[in-house]
Amino acid sequence: MAPIDNDSPVPDAGRHSLLGLLTRGPTQLGLLIILLILWFVFTSVAPGFLSRFNLNSMGRSVAIDVVVGFAQMVVLATGGMNLSVGAIGVCCVMIAGYLMQAAGLPIPVSILLTLAFGGLLGALNGLAIVKTGVNSFIVTLASASLFSGGMLIFTKGVPLNGLPATFGAFGRSGVGPVPSLAIVALLIGALLYILFKHTVLGRQILAVGANARTAEMSGIPVGRITIFVHVLSGVLAGAAALMLTSRLSAAMPAVAGDDWLLPSFLAPVIGGTALAGGMVSVIGTILGALLVATIRSGLLVLQVGNFWLQLFLGVFLLSAILFERYRAKLAIREQTRRA
Amino acid sequence: MKTLLSFAARTQWSGILVGVIAGGIALSFASPAFMTEFNWFVMLRSICVSLLVAFSQMVMLGVGQMNLSVGALGGLVAVVTGGLMDVWGLPAIVAIGIGIVFGGLAGFINGWLTVRTGINGFIVTLATGSAFAGINLGITKAIPFYNLSPAFVAFGNGRFGPFPLLLIVPLLVTVLLVIFFARTVEGRYMLAVGGNAHAAELSGISVARATIMAHVLSGLLAATAGVLAVAQLGSAQPTIGADWVVISFAAPIIGGASLAGGSISILGTLIAVLLVGLIQNAMVLLAVDPYWVTFLLGALILAAVWVNRYRAIRVGED
Amino acid sequence: MALILDRIGKSFPGVRALNNASLSLNGGEIHALMGENGAGKSTLIKIITGVHRPDSGTVTLGGAPLSLSSPRDAIALGISAVHQERNLIPRFSVAENILLEGLPVRNGLVDFRRANDEAREHLRKVGLDVDPATEVRRLSVAQMQMVEIAKALSHQAKVLLLDEPTASITDAETEILFRLVRQLRDQGTAILFVSHKLEEVLSLCDRVTVLRDGETTLCGAPMAGMTRQTLIEAMIGRAERPVIARSGKPQEGTPKIELREVATAAGHGDISFSLYRGEILGLYGLVGAGRTELVRAIIGKDKLKSGMVLIDGKSVRIGSVEEAIKRFRMGYVSEDRKHEGVVLAHPIRSNIAMTVWDRIASTFGLIGAGKERKTAAPLARQLEIRTPNLEKLVGNLSGGNQQKVSLAKWLAADVDILFIDEPTVGIDIKAKAYIHELINGLADKGIAILLISSDMPEMVALADRILVMHDFRIVHEHKNDRKYETASRAIMSAIHAAEPVQTRTAR
Amino acid sequence: SDNKIALVPGGPHPYFAPWEQAAADAAKDFGIAAVEYKVPSEWKLEAQTELLESLAAQGTNGFGVFPGDAVGVNAILSEMKSNSIPSVALGGCAQDPTDVGLCLATDVSQSAYLGTKALIEAMGGKGTIVHLAGLLVDPNTTLRVKAVERAVGETNGAVTLLQTVGDTDSQEQGDQKINALLAAQKDKINGLIATGYISSVVAATALKNLGDKKIKLVGIDDDKIILDGIRDGFVAGTMAQNPYGQAYIGAYALDQMAGGCSVKADAPWIATPQTAHFVDSGTLLISAKNVDSYKDDLKALTKKLQASFKDTYLSCK
Ligand SMILES: Nc1ncnc2c1ncn2[C@@H]1O[C@H](COP(=O)(O)OP(=O)(O)OP(=O)(O)O)[C@@H](O)[C@H]1O
Ligand SMILES: Nc1ncnc2c1ncn2[C@@H]1O[C@H](COP(=O)(O)OP(=O)(O)OP(=O)(O)O)[C@@H](O)[C@H]1O
Ligand SMILES: O[C@@H]1[C@@H](O)[C@@H](O)CO[C@H]1O
Ligand SMILES: [Mg+2]
Ligand SMILES: [Mg+2]
């Protein structure tokens, strides 16, 4: 496993056989294979699964999950965590609503200000972590409470539902069969991919995550990098918040928050991002979110469960990951055999 | 006295202990109700479940792993225990016994899956957590079990002066855990695995065994917390455990545990739980505007941790 | 009891680490296992200790076939090892680390008092004077190494495997170790000894097995009759060639860097010296003399208390390592490669290019794997880093090859001042010669080099001047004429003349 | 009809248990092809939205929804409407402007107001009360807070509101906060008004454990613990809602709407702070007097409402 989206080191043999294909390549390929299998199974059992309506709705919610996952992923890259992703998210939801509805600012201005606000909250996290030396887990745990508390104080829990119609319309729109929100998520993904794969900054972030002491001794400004990823995380949480606001055509205090906590970790970790830092996968995060959404949606369409749904969700998720584990094992064995 | 002070200065959790004590003193001036027997009872009772939940996660941090299913597992055990009493009319002791064994078993499943598949424990327990929650909802359909053994419920509400009877359980567990991690070979092995799994393996310690044991222990503790929650609430609510995740990590980590594993503090965890309990109690006693409660909770935790960190730097630790 | 490995094969993804490698290790002998970095020595040891399972071949112990599925099995059979990498539990006490496999128990509880007593006994044997209750993370590198040795010896194993145990300890400690090892041999223990220090091997061992590219090129040959040359030929397939000597000389004029009466928070006092462009200034001292700590203070990692640092004649304040590197163009090759030198989880190319990311990036801050590879490839070739390609994770390289990466990244960096701390620990002789040539070459290019090494011959071969440090003070300066005898005598007598140090409890 | 109707609560919650039976009864009584009771796996807007979308993808053509979030639910339901799938809000309302046809529910504001009035009456018209409120992020909480304040205000100072405690609508937090409140103020408090399901249960349990009958409690919903509290005298009363009726009549209305009926513009709608198309599903105070008979009262109420529903509120071709 190389740090990012592995360009597979052993490219030759076995290229033409199916087994060869299956047993090469990184986790991301494995996830893709699982996804294809699941899609195939779900469609053949429940035709509603691939209906335009269902795909569209899945696409939109995955898009938000993906960006939420990104917001966590960039911090995980340095070996830290951001438990306040959801709190920043809900603050941004409300700020966006306020800017558009109460302050009546033009949509693009509101968007920029919202993202900047997310970045600002992230910067507070980063500064607190670097200046106090308290670990990111505790700082962001406390700041989550600070941020969402602050939001409650200002809004008194009252939602805003008079947003400009065009803003909500964007959340429902699409280009052909692809929801606009999914395109936004992919664009953000592309930028992050470039960041981590092709820029110095991205490399530095990963180096800090994999070994902060070595990074420092190599002249990398560990403190500044830490602050930067938190700002980025805040901006991404802000982006996810805007997407959510657009999708719901309203800003309300009950969204994001704690609801984002686990999903923010789930997608990156399934996708191959290391909790310990130093290794991220943008594509993996997208596939991870897709996997979870596919399983949920598939179970819903199959009408499995009702109250039991969560049980099946857990079981399916585990089986899918087991499958990938097994495939990865085969892949390593294959590479070893060829050595 | 001097040595006591320097010991205190060196101990990881002394900063937050100072926070707890100072907070307690300030509060007793600010609100006459604080020092009443009944308030102490209420506060102590409220930390019983949290403490066990925190221990359940702390054990995992000890071996360098996480358990995201603590809440779901505890919740499942809660309704299983309640259901056994309500639907099958089993005596409390039997129901509790089965419930706790069930928790240990669920923990074993977590551990076994982590070890055998080599999948990150984070994902395994996230998935099993979902499964446990699903079983909980599936059997209850979100409707609580009410007909519990009266003696059991009485135990949940009984008190001895300011001390809730329930407190016996977490106190006993605290003592056992201190001995387990400080003085037993298995306990030391778990911490060794958390501190450096590779080195532990090379020293002939079975990492697999230690990991599974930690999961079982974590399951047992979460199960105990679930049972206690039922006793405390007087009914087996399917929502028990739903919001345990955050406190489960927060308390051990505020108390000095390292997320990287191998380093935990049982007393630190205890004090951290006390700190959070105290802050929450204060908010109600001082009739803080409800919209400010969340904000202040965050601010106070940050402040306490900051003080502790400042102390650590002064002592030259880390 | 004889341990026999017959035609062992072992592959990792992309690498065949062992190929029909054989070894026969008898009780009552010290058997040397030699080979270049990446030849497969550690892999072989890991097979004997149950860490890895062989792909092919057989292992027998005392005639019975051995199939180990974990280190526990090996320990149970009386096989004990000091591995090349440190393997201690950082937050456990010295005593607990030593006795981890068999903690003394009373009434079901660990008996720490007895553990401390027992451990103290083991520590005494290896001559390490630390409190057994100290947490291991507070020890120095050398002390940790001695703890590991004490731990391995405490088992009274039938088979003892020592993978470069002397790489990071001094001569005095090495002597103690050898005395103990010989005692064990005389009691019938089978001992396998890995080292890149040829003189050591020649004087200590009874037989020798040599690996080259995972194959045995010499199998259990008696050491009597071996010479340095024959060993080298067996390892690298040809004779040793002399190191190309330096062409240049230190430049005169303003020193590149000068320290005036520097005192540090770590305890250094009155440190003054000048280092010129094109000069290699040696800093010699026994372990714990404070050399590493001095360099850390200079590069802004630790605090300076007083005194002045001048660069190019101008007084400067260096606030952070980043500033030292970016603004003052300094480089630091750490002695602790695992924690400060390399990023184990990242590929070779990123590790080497790390220091020059800023420079090889395009205007928008973009770099790609290709650019990194272009930077890294020539250095990897020059240092002969043994790897199928530059994508391999540094953590999967052999120890010596990791050390090469840790050095290579600073060779890439194009610095003005380079601090090199123990550059050739664990490096095979061929690569060591290359590294010496590289260091010479860097000096010839005008770089000012401060070289810390506990390897006296290395010091004498490279340094223009040698400062001797003892107990955080510079006690002597030796103008090096590159003659080993005179230099070593002068240096050692300077150290002995200085006050004896009382042992301090680590930082 | 061959309509497929789905009844979707906000999440798993005991309040909705009667919906299951109501769904079955409605399908039988009105001859609807399918009336399904579908519960989102978690109490999250996201989970509810996904469930609604998935059901629509499979041909459900009428939704009775308890809005997981009064504002948040609008986006998906207006999309449903643009695909000609009608919806009604059941048990709680969607916030105007909305494409939800109508809201058949308890008026949260009115219920809290009436509950407080009942509490004040039980206290003899004077004293001090504390409001145990639900989740602060829930906009209904604000409505209830205002309603309680209004009822207190109407006493012209005879009753004072000592304190509002928020976020008591979850098991453990509720237990902790309510008990701490009692520890601090139990001698000063004469009455408690609980406006959340769990808040009510926890408050009833706490008073019973204390053995305190001086403090009057009026809660909401008819959990077994509360009903027992009423019987034992620890609880003065509780505001019953009519979940069965909501689901039963809701299914009926949806069947009609999916069959071409539309919501009348001029019907006797009640206007609430949330919506202009409100129909009261029936609220009544359960007290010691009617604790054993209130279910029949609710049934009668349901029958009556259903019988005239079509003519009163819908216009059909
Ligand atoms: N876990 C692993 N994964 C991949 N390759 C490995 C792994 N362990 C060792 N190797 C490779 O196997 C080969 C032999 O390594 P080994 O560590 O045995 O060498 P060594 O003889 O001990 O060298 P040194 O003198 O540098 O310690 C090297 O090419 C190394 O990169
Ligand atoms: N034998 C010892 N007893 C106690 N403390 C020691 C000992 N050796 C080293 N130390 C501690 O380690 C620190 C010096 O570290 P270090 O060993 O890195 O010095 P050094 O001169 O760089 O030696 P080397 O680089 O050879 O290891 C000192 O702060 C000292 O307190
Ligand atoms: O009383 C309310 C019901 O009206 C419904 O909101 C479900 O939650 C309960 O607390
Ligand atoms: Mg080696
Ligand atoms: Mg040193």
Tab-separated table of C-alpha atoms in Angstrom, chain B residues 179 182-185 188-189 191-192 195-196 198-206 262-263 318, chain C residues 51 71-72 75 83 87-92 96 100-101 103 105 108-112 137 151:
chain	number	residue	atom	x	y	z
B	179	ILE	CA	-5.395	-4.299	39.972
B	182	ALA	CA	-1.240	-2.663	37.290
B	183	ARG	CA	-0.627	-6.087	38.659
B	184	THR	CA	-1.814	-8.984	36.572
B	185	VAL	CA	0.151	-10.569	33.793
B	188	ARG	CA	0.303	-5.984	31.547
B	189	TYR	CA	0.272	-7.981	28.316
B	191	LEU	CA	-0.785	-2.707	27.714
B	192	ALA	CA	2.367	-4.127	26.182
B	195	GLY	CA	2.442	0.140	23.616
B	196	ASN	CA	4.198	-1.739	20.836
B	198	HIS	CA	5.344	-5.770	17.284
B	199	ALA	CA	7.670	-5.827	20.255
B	200	ALA	CA	5.067	-7.648	22.291
B	201	GLU	CA	4.722	-10.265	19.586
B	202	LEU	CA	8.481	-10.751	19.472
B	203	SER	CA	8.456	-11.227	23.217
B	204	GLY	CA	6.096	-14.117	22.802
B	205	ILE	CA	2.939	-12.329	23.801
B	206	SER	CA	-0.038	-13.315	21.723
B	262	GLY	CA	-0.653	1.443	25.544
B	263	SER	CA	-1.189	4.249	27.952
B	318	ASP	CA	6.462	15.178	27.091
C	51	VAL	CA	8.246	-14.026	12.686
C	71	PRO	CA	7.625	-15.952	18.030
C	72	ARG	CA	6.036	-17.626	21.002
C	75	ILE	CA	10.717	-18.690	22.671
C	83	HIS	CA	16.512	-8.008	16.589
C	87	ASN	CA	11.615	-3.722	20.206
C	88	LEU	CA	10.755	-2.383	23.611
C	89	ILE	CA	7.516	-1.214	25.156
C	90	PRO	CA	8.174	2.499	25.640
C	91	ARG	CA	6.012	3.080	28.693
C	92	PHE	CA	7.030	-0.039	30.546
C	96	GLU	CA	9.268	-5.220	32.938
C	100	LEU	CA	8.151	-9.541	29.871
C	101	GLU	CA	7.979	-13.184	28.824
C	103	LEU	CA	7.033	-11.761	34.883
C	105	VAL	CA	3.980	-13.541	39.993
C	108	GLY	CA	-1.699	-14.188	40.868
C	109	LEU	CA	-0.316	-10.657	40.824
C	110	VAL	CA	2.854	-9.368	39.262
C	111	ASP	CA	5.533	-9.002	41.883
C	112	PHE	CA	7.302	-5.813	40.843
C	137	ARG	CA	11.215	5.696	26.742
C	151	LYS	CA	16.589	-9.175	27.920
